[in-house]
């Protein structure tokens, strides 16, 4: 396929920019940043997660999740279920304020997903997600091999 690299990288970059813009626009109503969306969404969905678990499900690095947790906790959206010093392994959950916003975010996400997949049937969506998952797993393996090579030197 001619132009495969360009098509793939440009499409992924454009999709990522659109997602960021949508998160930013939709969160303005709540005076939140796009980085807070995933934390609130997954805490709404899973009820209680540690910072480590949030990093995994959000696909974000530790520093971004830590900043989001600090902001969300300071502003009354989440609470920590433990007073332990190593809070990274402590579970966080939504406060009533956070639960309300989390539910509203989940509704917005459902609406955007519905609009963004317009024109695709369920079978096409399944194939697309299967393909994206396989590409992501393959890219992770490539990145892991780079990391192993760096560690070996």
Coordinates of N, CA, C and O in Angstrom, one line a residue:
X1 N 0.9 -1.2 0.0 CA 0.0 0.0 0.0 C 0.9 1.2 0.0 O 1.7 1.4 0.9
X2 N 0.8 2.1 -1.0 CA 1.5 3.3 -1.1 C 1.1 4.3 -0.1 O -0.1 4.5 0.1
X3 N 2.0 5.0 0.5 CA 1.7 6.0 1.5 C 1.2 5.5 2.8 O 0.6 6.2 3.6
X4 N 1.5 4.2 3.1 CA 1.0 3.6 4.3 C 1.5 4.3 5.6 O 0.7 4.5 6.5
X5 N 2.8 4.6 5.6 CA 3.4 5.2 6.8 C 2.7 6.6 7.0 O 2.3 6.9 8.1
X6 N 2.6 7.4 5.9 CA 2.0 8.7 6.0 C 0.6 8.6 6.5 O 0.1 9.4 7.4
X7 N -0.2 7.7 5.9 CA -1.6 7.6 6.2 C -1.8 7.2 7.7 O -2.6 7.8 8.4
X8 N -1.0 6.2 8.1 CA -1.1 5.7 9.5 C -0.8 6.8 10.5 O -1.5 7.1 11.4
X9 N 0.4 7.4 10.3 CA 0.9 8.4 11.3 C 0.0 9.6 11.3 O -0.3 10.2 12.4
X10 N -0.4 10.1 10.1 CA -1.2 11.3 10.1 C -2.6 11.0 10.7 O -3.1 11.8 11.4
X11 N -3.2 9.9 10.3 CA -4.5 9.6 10.9 C -4.5 9.5 12.4 O -5.3 10.0 13.1
X12 N -3.5 8.8 12.9 CA -3.3 8.6 14.4 C -3.1 10.0 15.0 O -3.8 10.3 16.0
X13 N -2.3 10.8 14.5 CA -2.0 12.1 15.0 C -3.3 13.0 15.0 O -3.6 13.7 16.0
X14 N -4.0 12.9 13.9 CA -5.3 13.7 13.8 C -6.3 13.2 14.7 O -7.1 14.0 15.4
X15 N -6.5 11.9 14.9 CA -7.4 11.4 15.8 C -7.1 11.8 17.3 O -7.9 12.2 18.0
X16 N -5.8 11.7 17.6 CA -5.3 12.2 18.9 C -5.6 13.6 19.2 O -6.1 14.0 20.3
X17 N -5.4 14.5 18.2 CA -5.7 15.9 18.3 C -7.2 16.2 18.5 O -7.6 17.0 19.4
X18 N -8.0 15.4 17.8 CA -9.4 15.6 17.9 C -9.9 15.1 19.3 O -10.7 15.8 19.9
X19 N -9.4 14.0 19.8 CA -9.7 13.6 21.1 C -9.4 14.6 22.2 O -10.2 14.9 23.0
X20 N -8.2 15.1 22.1 CA -7.7 16.2 23.0 C -8.7 17.4 23.0 O -9.1 17.9 24.0
X21 N -9.0 17.8 21.8 CA -9.9 19.0 21.6 C -11.2 18.7 22.2 O -11.8 19.6 22.9
X22 N -11.8 17.6 21.9 CA -13.1 17.2 22.4 C -13.1 17.2 23.9 O -14.0 17.7 24.6
X23 N -12.1 16.5 24.5 CA -12.0 16.5 26.0 C -11.9 17.9 26.5 O -12.6 18.2 27.5
X24 N -11.1 18.8 25.9 CA -10.9 20.1 26.4 C -12.2 20.9 26.3 O -12.6 21.6 27.3
X25 N -12.9 20.8 25.2 CA -14.2 21.5 25.0 C -15.2 21.0 26.0 O -16.0 21.8 26.6
X26 N -15.4 19.7 26.1 CA -16.4 19.1 26.9 C -16.1 19.3 28.4 O -17.1 19.4 29.2
X27 N -14.9 19.4 28.8 CA -14.6 19.6 30.2 C -14.7 21.1 30.7 O -14.7 21.4 31.8
X28 N -14.7 22.0 29.7 CA -14.8 23.4 30.0 C -16.1 23.7 30.9 O -16.1 24.5 31.8
X29 N -17.1 23.0 30.6 CA -18.4 23.1 31.3 C -18.2 22.8 32.8 O -18.8 23.4 33.7
X30 N -17.2 21.9 33.1 CA -17.0 21.5 34.5 C -15.8 22.2 35.1 O -15.4 21.9 36.2
X31 N -15.1 23.1 34.3 CA -13.9 23.7 34.7 C -12.8 22.7 35.1 O -12.0 22.9 36.0
X32 N -12.8 21.7 34.2 CA -11.7 20.6 34.4 C -10.9 20.6 33.1 O -11.3 21.1 32.1
X33 N -9.7 20.0 33.2 CA -8.8 19.8 32.1 C -9.0 18.5 31.4 O -9.6 17.5 32.1
X34 N -8.6 18.3 30.2 CA -8.7 17.0 29.5 C -8.0 15.9 30.3 O -8.5 14.8 30.2
X35 N -7.0 16.2 31.0 CA -6.2 15.2 31.7 C -7.0 14.6 32.8 O -6.7 13.5 33.3
X36 N -8.1 15.2 33.3 CA -8.9 14.8 34.4 C -10.0 13.8 33.9 O -10.5 13.0 34.7
X37 N -10.3 13.8 32.6 CA -11.4 13.0 32.1 C -11.2 11.5 32.3 O -12.2 10.9 32.9
X38 N -10.1 11.0 32.0 CA -9.9 9.5 32.1 C -10.0 9.1 33.6 O -10.6 8.1 33.9
X39 N -9.4 9.9 34.5 CA -9.4 9.5 35.9 C -10.9 9.5 36.4 O -11.3 8.5 37.0
X40 N -11.6 10.5 36.1 CA -13.0 10.5 36.6 C -13.8 9.4 35.9 O -14.7 8.8 36.6
X41 N -13.6 9.2 34.6 CA -14.4 8.2 33.9 C -14.1 6.8 34.5 O -15.0 6.1 34.7
X42 N -12.8 6.4 34.6 CA -12.5 5.1 35.1 C -12.9 4.9 36.6 O -13.3 3.8 37.0
X43 N -12.8 6.0 37.4 CA -13.3 5.8 38.8 C -14.8 5.7 38.8 O -15.3 5.0 39.6
X44 N -15.5 6.4 37.9 CA -16.9 6.2 37.8 C -17.3 4.8 37.4 O -18.2 4.1 37.9
X45 N -16.5 4.2 36.4 CA -16.8 2.9 35.9 C -16.4 1.8 36.9 O -17.1 0.9 37.1
X46 N -15.2 1.9 37.5 CA -14.7 0.9 38.4 C -14.9 1.1 39.9 O -14.6 0.3 40.7
X47 N -15.4 2.3 40.2 CA -15.7 2.7 41.6 C -14.5 3.0 42.5 O -14.5 3.9 43.3
X48 N -13.4 2.2 42.4 CA -12.2 2.4 43.3 C -11.0 1.9 42.6 O -11.0 0.7 42.1
X49 N -10.0 2.7 42.5 CA -8.7 2.3 41.8 C -7.6 3.0 42.5 O -7.7 4.1 43.0
X50 N -6.4 2.3 42.5 CA -5.2 2.9 43.0 C -4.6 3.8 41.9 O -5.0 3.7 40.7
X51 N -3.6 4.6 42.2 CA -3.0 5.4 41.2 C -2.3 4.5 40.2 O -2.3 4.8 39.0
X52 N -1.7 3.4 40.6 CA -1.1 2.5 39.7 C -2.1 1.9 38.7 O -1.8 1.9 37.5
X53 N -3.2 1.6 39.2 CA -4.3 1.0 38.3 C -4.8 2.1 37.4 O -5.1 1.9 36.2
X54 N -4.9 3.4 37.9 CA -5.3 4.5 37.0 C -4.3 4.7 35.9 O -4.7 4.9 34.7
X55 N -3.0 4.6 36.2 CA -2.0 4.7 35.1 C -2.2 3.7 34.0 O -2.2 3.9 32.8
X56 N -2.5 2.4 34.5 CA -2.7 1.3 33.5 C -4.0 1.5 32.7 O -3.9 1.4 31.4
X57 N -5.1 1.8 33.3 CA -6.3 1.9 32.5 C -6.4 3.2 31.7 O -7.0 3.2 30.6
X58 N -5.8 4.2 32.2 CA -5.8 5.5 31.4 C -4.8 5.6 30.3 O -4.9 6.4 29.4
X59 N -3.7 4.7 30.4 CA -2.7 4.8 29.5 C -1.8 6.0 29.6 O -1.2 6.5 28.7
X60 N -1.8 6.6 30.8 CA -1.0 7.8 31.1 C 0.2 7.5 32.0 O 0.2 6.4 32.7
X61 N 1.2 8.3 32.0 CA 2.3 8.1 32.8 C 2.0 8.5 34.3 O 1.1 9.2 34.5
X62 N 2.9 8.1 35.1 CA 2.7 8.3 36.6 C 2.6 9.8 36.9 O 1.8 10.2 37.7
X63 N 3.4 10.6 36.3 CA 3.4 12.1 36.6 C 2.1 12.7 36.3 O 1.5 13.5 37.1
X64 N 1.5 12.4 35.1 CA 0.2 13.0 34.7 C -0.9 12.5 35.6 O -1.7 13.3 36.0
X65 N -0.9 11.2 36.0 CA -1.9 10.7 36.9 C -1.8 11.3 38.2 O -2.8 11.7 38.9
X66 N -0.6 11.5 38.7 CA -0.3 12.1 40.0 C -0.8 13.5 40.1 O -1.5 13.9 41.1
X67 N -0.6 14.3 39.0 CA -1.1 15.7 39.0 C -2.6 15.7 39.0 O -3.2 16.5 39.6
X68 N -3.2 14.8 38.2 CA -4.7 14.8 38.1 C -5.3 14.4 39.4 O -6.2 15.0 39.9
X69 N -4.7 13.4 40.1 CA -5.2 13.0 41.4 C -5.1 14.1 42.4 O -6.0 14.4 43.2
X70 N -3.9 14.8 42.4 CA -3.7 15.9 43.3 C -4.8 17.0 43.1 O -5.4 17.4 44.1
X71 N -5.1 17.3 41.9 CA -6.1 18.4 41.6 C -7.5 17.9 42.0 O -8.2 18.6 42.6
X72 N -7.8 16.7 41.5 CA -9.2 16.1 41.8 C -9.4 15.9 43.3 O -10.6 16.2 43.7
X73 N -8.4 15.5 44.0 CA -8.6 15.4 45.4 C -8.7 16.8 46.1 O -9.6 17.0 47.0
X74 N -7.9 17.7 45.8 CA -7.9 19.0 46.4 C -9.2 19.8 46.1 O -9.7 20.6 46.8
X75 N -9.9 19.4 45.0 CA -11.1 20.1 44.6 C -12.4 19.3 44.8 O -13.4 19.6 44.3
X76 N -12.2 18.3 45.6 CA -13.4 17.5 46.1 C -14.0 16.6 45.2 O -15.2 16.2 45.4
X77 N -13.3 16.1 44.1 CA -13.9 15.1 43.2 C -13.6 13.7 43.6 O -14.4 12.8 43.3
X78 N -12.5 13.5 44.2 CA -12.1 12.1 44.7 C -11.6 12.2 46.1 O -11.2 13.2 46.6
X79 N -11.6 11.0 46.7 CA -11.0 10.9 48.1 C -10.2 9.6 48.1 O -10.4 8.7 47.4
X80 N -9.2 9.6 49.0 CA -8.3 8.5 49.2 C -8.9 7.7 50.4 O -9.2 8.2 51.4
X81 N -9.0 6.4 50.2 CA -9.5 5.5 51.2 C -8.5 5.1 52.3 O -8.8 4.3 53.2
X82 N -7.3 5.7 52.2 CA -6.2 5.3 53.1 C -5.4 6.5 53.5 O -5.3 7.5 52.7
X83 N -4.9 6.6 54.7 CA -4.0 7.6 55.1 C -2.5 7.2 55.0 O -1.7 7.9 55.6
X84 N -2.3 6.1 54.4 CA -0.9 5.6 54.3 C 0.0 6.6 53.6 O -0.4 7.4 52.7
X85 N 1.3 6.6 53.9 CA 2.3 7.5 53.3 C 2.4 7.2 51.8 O 2.6 8.1 51.0
X86 N 2.5 5.9 51.5 CA 2.6 5.5 50.1 C 1.2 5.4 49.5 O 0.7 4.4 49.3
X87 N 0.7 6.6 49.1 CA -0.6 6.7 48.6 C -0.8 6.1 47.2 O -1.9 5.9 46.7
X88 N 0.3 5.8 46.5 CA 0.3 5.3 45.2 C -0.4 4.0 45.1 O -1.0 3.6 44.1
X89 N -0.4 3.2 46.2 CA -1.0 1.9 46.3 C -2.4 2.0 47.0 O -3.0 1.0 47.2
X90 N -2.8 3.2 47.4 CA -4.0 3.4 48.1 C -5.1 3.6 47.1 O -4.9 4.2 46.1
X91 N -6.3 3.1 47.5 CA -7.4 3.2 46.5 C -8.1 4.6 46.6 O -8.2 5.2 47.7
X92 N -8.5 5.1 45.5 CA -9.2 6.4 45.4 C -10.6 6.1 44.9 O -10.8 5.1 44.1
X93 N -11.5 6.9 45.3 CA -12.9 6.7 44.8 C -13.5 8.1 44.7 O -13.0 9.1 45.2
X94 N -14.6 8.2 44.0 CA -15.3 9.4 43.7 C -16.1 9.9 45.0 O -16.7 9.1 45.7
X95 N -16.1 11.2 45.2 CA -17.0 11.8 46.2 C -18.3 11.9 45.5 O -18.5 11.7 44.3
X96 N -19.4 12.3 46.3 CA -20.7 12.6 45.6 C -20.5 13.6 44.4 O -21.1 13.4 43.4
X97 N -19.8 14.6 44.6 CA -19.5 15.6 43.6 C -18.8 14.9 42.4 O -19.2 15.1 41.2
X98 N -17.8 14.1 42.6 CA -17.1 13.4 41.6 C -18.0 12.4 40.9 O -17.9 12.2 39.7
X99 N -18.9 11.7 41.7 CA -19.8 10.7 41.1 C -20.7 11.4 40.1 O -21.0 10.9 39.0
X100 N -21.2 12.6 40.4 CA -22.1 13.3 39.6 C -21.4 13.7 38.3 O -21.9 13.4 37.2
X101 N -20.2 14.3 38.4 CA -19.4 14.7 37.2 C -19.0 13.4 36.4 O -19.1 13.4 35.2
X102 N -18.6 12.4 37.1 CA -18.2 11.1 36.4 C -19.3 10.6 35.6 O -19.1 10.1 34.4
X103 N -20.5 10.6 36.1 CA -21.7 10.1 35.3 C -22.0 10.9 34.1 O -22.3 10.4 33.0
X104 N -21.8 12.2 34.3 CA -22.0 13.2 33.2 C -21.0 13.0 32.1 O -21.2 13.1 30.9
X105 N -19.7 12.8 32.5 CA -18.6 12.5 31.6 C -18.9 11.2 30.8 O -18.7 11.2 29.6
X106 N -19.3 10.2 31.5 CA -19.6 8.9 30.9 C -20.7 9.1 29.8 O -20.6 8.5 28.7
X107 N -21.7 9.9 30.1 CA -22.7 10.2 29.1 C -22.2 10.9 27.9 O -22.5 10.6 26.7
X108 N -21.3 11.9 28.1 CA -20.7 12.6 27.0 C -19.8 11.7 26.2 O -19.8 11.7 25.0
X109 N -19.0 10.8 26.8 CA -18.2 9.9 26.1 C -19.0 8.9 25.3 O -18.7 8.7 24.1
X110 N -20.1 8.4 25.8 CA -21.0 7.6 25.0 C -21.5 8.3 23.8 O -21.6 7.7 22.7
X111 N -21.9 9.5 23.9 CA -22.4 10.3 22.8 C -21.3 10.5 21.8 O -21.6 10.4 20.6
X112 N -20.1 10.9 22.2 CA -19.0 11.1 21.2 C -18.7 9.8 20.5 O -18.4 9.8 19.3
X113 N -18.6 8.7 21.2 CA -18.3 7.4 20.6 C -19.4 7.1 19.6 O -19.1 6.6 18.5
X114 N -20.6 7.3 19.9 CA -21.7 7.1 18.9 C -21.5 7.9 17.7 O -21.6 7.4 16.6
X115 N -21.3 9.2 17.9 CA -21.1 10.1 16.7 C -19.9 9.7 15.9 O -19.9 9.8 14.7
X116 N -18.8 9.4 16.6 CA -17.5 9.1 15.9 C -17.6 7.8 15.1 O -16.8 7.6 14.2
X117 N -18.4 6.9 15.5 CA -18.5 5.6 14.8 C -19.7 5.6 13.8 O -20.0 4.5 13.3
X118 N -20.3 6.7 13.5 CA -21.4 6.8 12.6 C -21.0 6.2 11.3 O -19.9 6.5 10.8
X119 N -21.8 5.4 10.7 CA -21.5 4.8 9.4 C -20.8 3.5 9.5 O -20.6 2.8 8.4
X120 N -20.4 3.0 10.7 CA -19.8 1.7 10.9 C -20.8 0.8 11.6 O -21.4 1.2 12.6
X121 N -20.9 -0.4 11.0 CA -21.7 -1.4 11.7 C -20.9 -2.1 12.8 O -19.7 -1.9 12.9
X122 N -21.6 -2.8 13.6 CA -20.9 -3.5 14.8 C -19.8 -4.4 14.3 O -18.7 -4.4 15.0
X123 N -19.9 -5.1 13.2 CA -18.9 -6.0 12.7 C -17.6 -5.2 12.3 O -16.5 -5.5 12.6
X124 N -17.9 -4.0 11.6 CA -16.8 -3.2 11.2 C -16.1 -2.6 12.4 O -14.8 -2.5 12.4
X125 N -16.8 -2.2 13.4 CA -16.2 -1.7 14.7 C -15.3 -2.7 15.3 O -14.2 -2.5 15.8
X126 N -15.9 -4.0 15.4 CA -15.1 -5.0 16.0 C -13.8 -5.3 15.3 O -12.7 -5.5 15.9
X127 N -13.9 -5.3 14.0 CA -12.6 -5.5 13.2 C -11.7 -4.3 13.4 O -10.5 -4.6 13.5
X128 N -12.2 -3.1 13.4 CA -11.3 -2.0 13.6 C -10.6 -2.0 15.0 O -9.4 -1.8 15.0
X129 N -11.4 -2.3 16.0 CA -10.8 -2.4 17.4 C -9.8 -3.6 17.5 O -8.8 -3.5 18.1
X130 N -10.1 -4.7 16.8 CA -9.2 -5.8 16.8 C -7.9 -5.4 16.1 O -6.8 -5.7 16.6
X131 N -8.0 -4.8 15.0 CA -6.8 -4.3 14.3 C -6.0 -3.3 15.1 O -4.8 -3.4 15.1
X132 N -6.7 -2.3 15.6 CA -5.9 -1.3 16.4 C -5.2 -2.0 17.6 O -4.1 -1.6 18.0
X133 N -5.9 -2.9 18.3 CA -5.3 -3.6 19.4 C -4.1 -4.4 19.0 O -3.0 -4.4 19.7
X134 N -4.2 -5.1 17.9 CA -3.0 -5.8 17.4 C -1.8 -4.9 17.0 O -0.7 -5.2 17.4
X135 N -2.1 -3.8 16.4 CA -1.1 -2.8 16.0 C -0.5 -2.3 17.3 O 0.8 -2.2 17.4
X136 N -1.3 -1.9 18.3 CA -0.8 -1.4 19.6 C 0.1 -2.5 20.3 O 1.2 -2.1 20.8
X137 N -0.3 -3.7 20.3 CA 0.5 -4.8 20.9 C 1.8 -5.0 20.2 O 2.9 -5.1 20.8
X138 N 1.8 -4.9 18.8 CA 3.0 -5.1 18.1 C 4.0 -3.9 18.3 O 5.2 -4.1 18.5
X139 N 3.4 -2.7 18.3 CA 4.2 -1.5 18.6 C 4.8 -1.6 20.0 O 6.0 -1.2 20.2
X140 N 4.1 -2.0 21.0 CA 4.6 -2.2 22.4 C 5.8 -3.2 22.4 O 6.8 -2.9 23.1
X141 N 5.7 -4.3 21.6 CA 6.8 -5.2 21.5 C 8.0 -4.6 20.9 O 9.1 -4.8 21.4
X142 N 7.8 -3.8 19.9 CA 9.0 -3.1 19.3 C 9.6 -2.1 20.3 O 10.8 -2.1 20.4
X143 N 8.8 -1.3 21.0 CA 9.3 -0.4 22.0 C 10.0 -1.1 23.1 O 11.1 -0.7 23.6
X144 N 9.5 -2.3 23.5 CA 10.1 -3.1 24.6 C 11.5 -3.6 24.1 O 12.4 -3.6 24.9
X145 N 11.6 -3.9 22.9 CA 12.9 -4.4 22.4 C 13.9 -3.3 22.4 O 15.1 -3.5 22.7
X146 N 13.5 -2.0 22.1 CA 14.4 -0.9 22.2 C 14.8 -0.7 23.7 O 16.0 -0.4 23.9
X147 N 13.9 -0.8 24.6 CA 14.2 -0.6 26.0 C 15.2 -1.7 26.5 O 16.1 -1.4 27.3
X148 N 15.0 -2.9 26.0 CA 15.9 -4.0 26.4 C 17.3 -3.7 25.9 O 18.3 -4.0 26.5
X149 N 17.4 -3.2 24.6 CA 18.7 -2.9 24.0 C 19.4 -1.8 24.8 O 20.6 -1.9 25.0
X150 N 18.6 -0.8 25.2 CA 19.2 0.3 26.0 C 19.7 -0.2 27.4 O 20.8 0.2 27.8
X151 N 19.0 -1.1 28.0 CA 19.4 -1.6 29.3 C 20.6 -2.5 29.2 O 21.5 -2.6 30.1
X152 N 20.8 -3.1 28.0 CA 21.9 -4.0 27.8 C 23.2 -3.2 27.6 O 24.3 -3.8 27.7
X153 N 23.1 -2.0 27.2 CA 24.3 -1.2 26.9 C 24.8 -0.4 28.1 O 24.2 -0.3 29.1

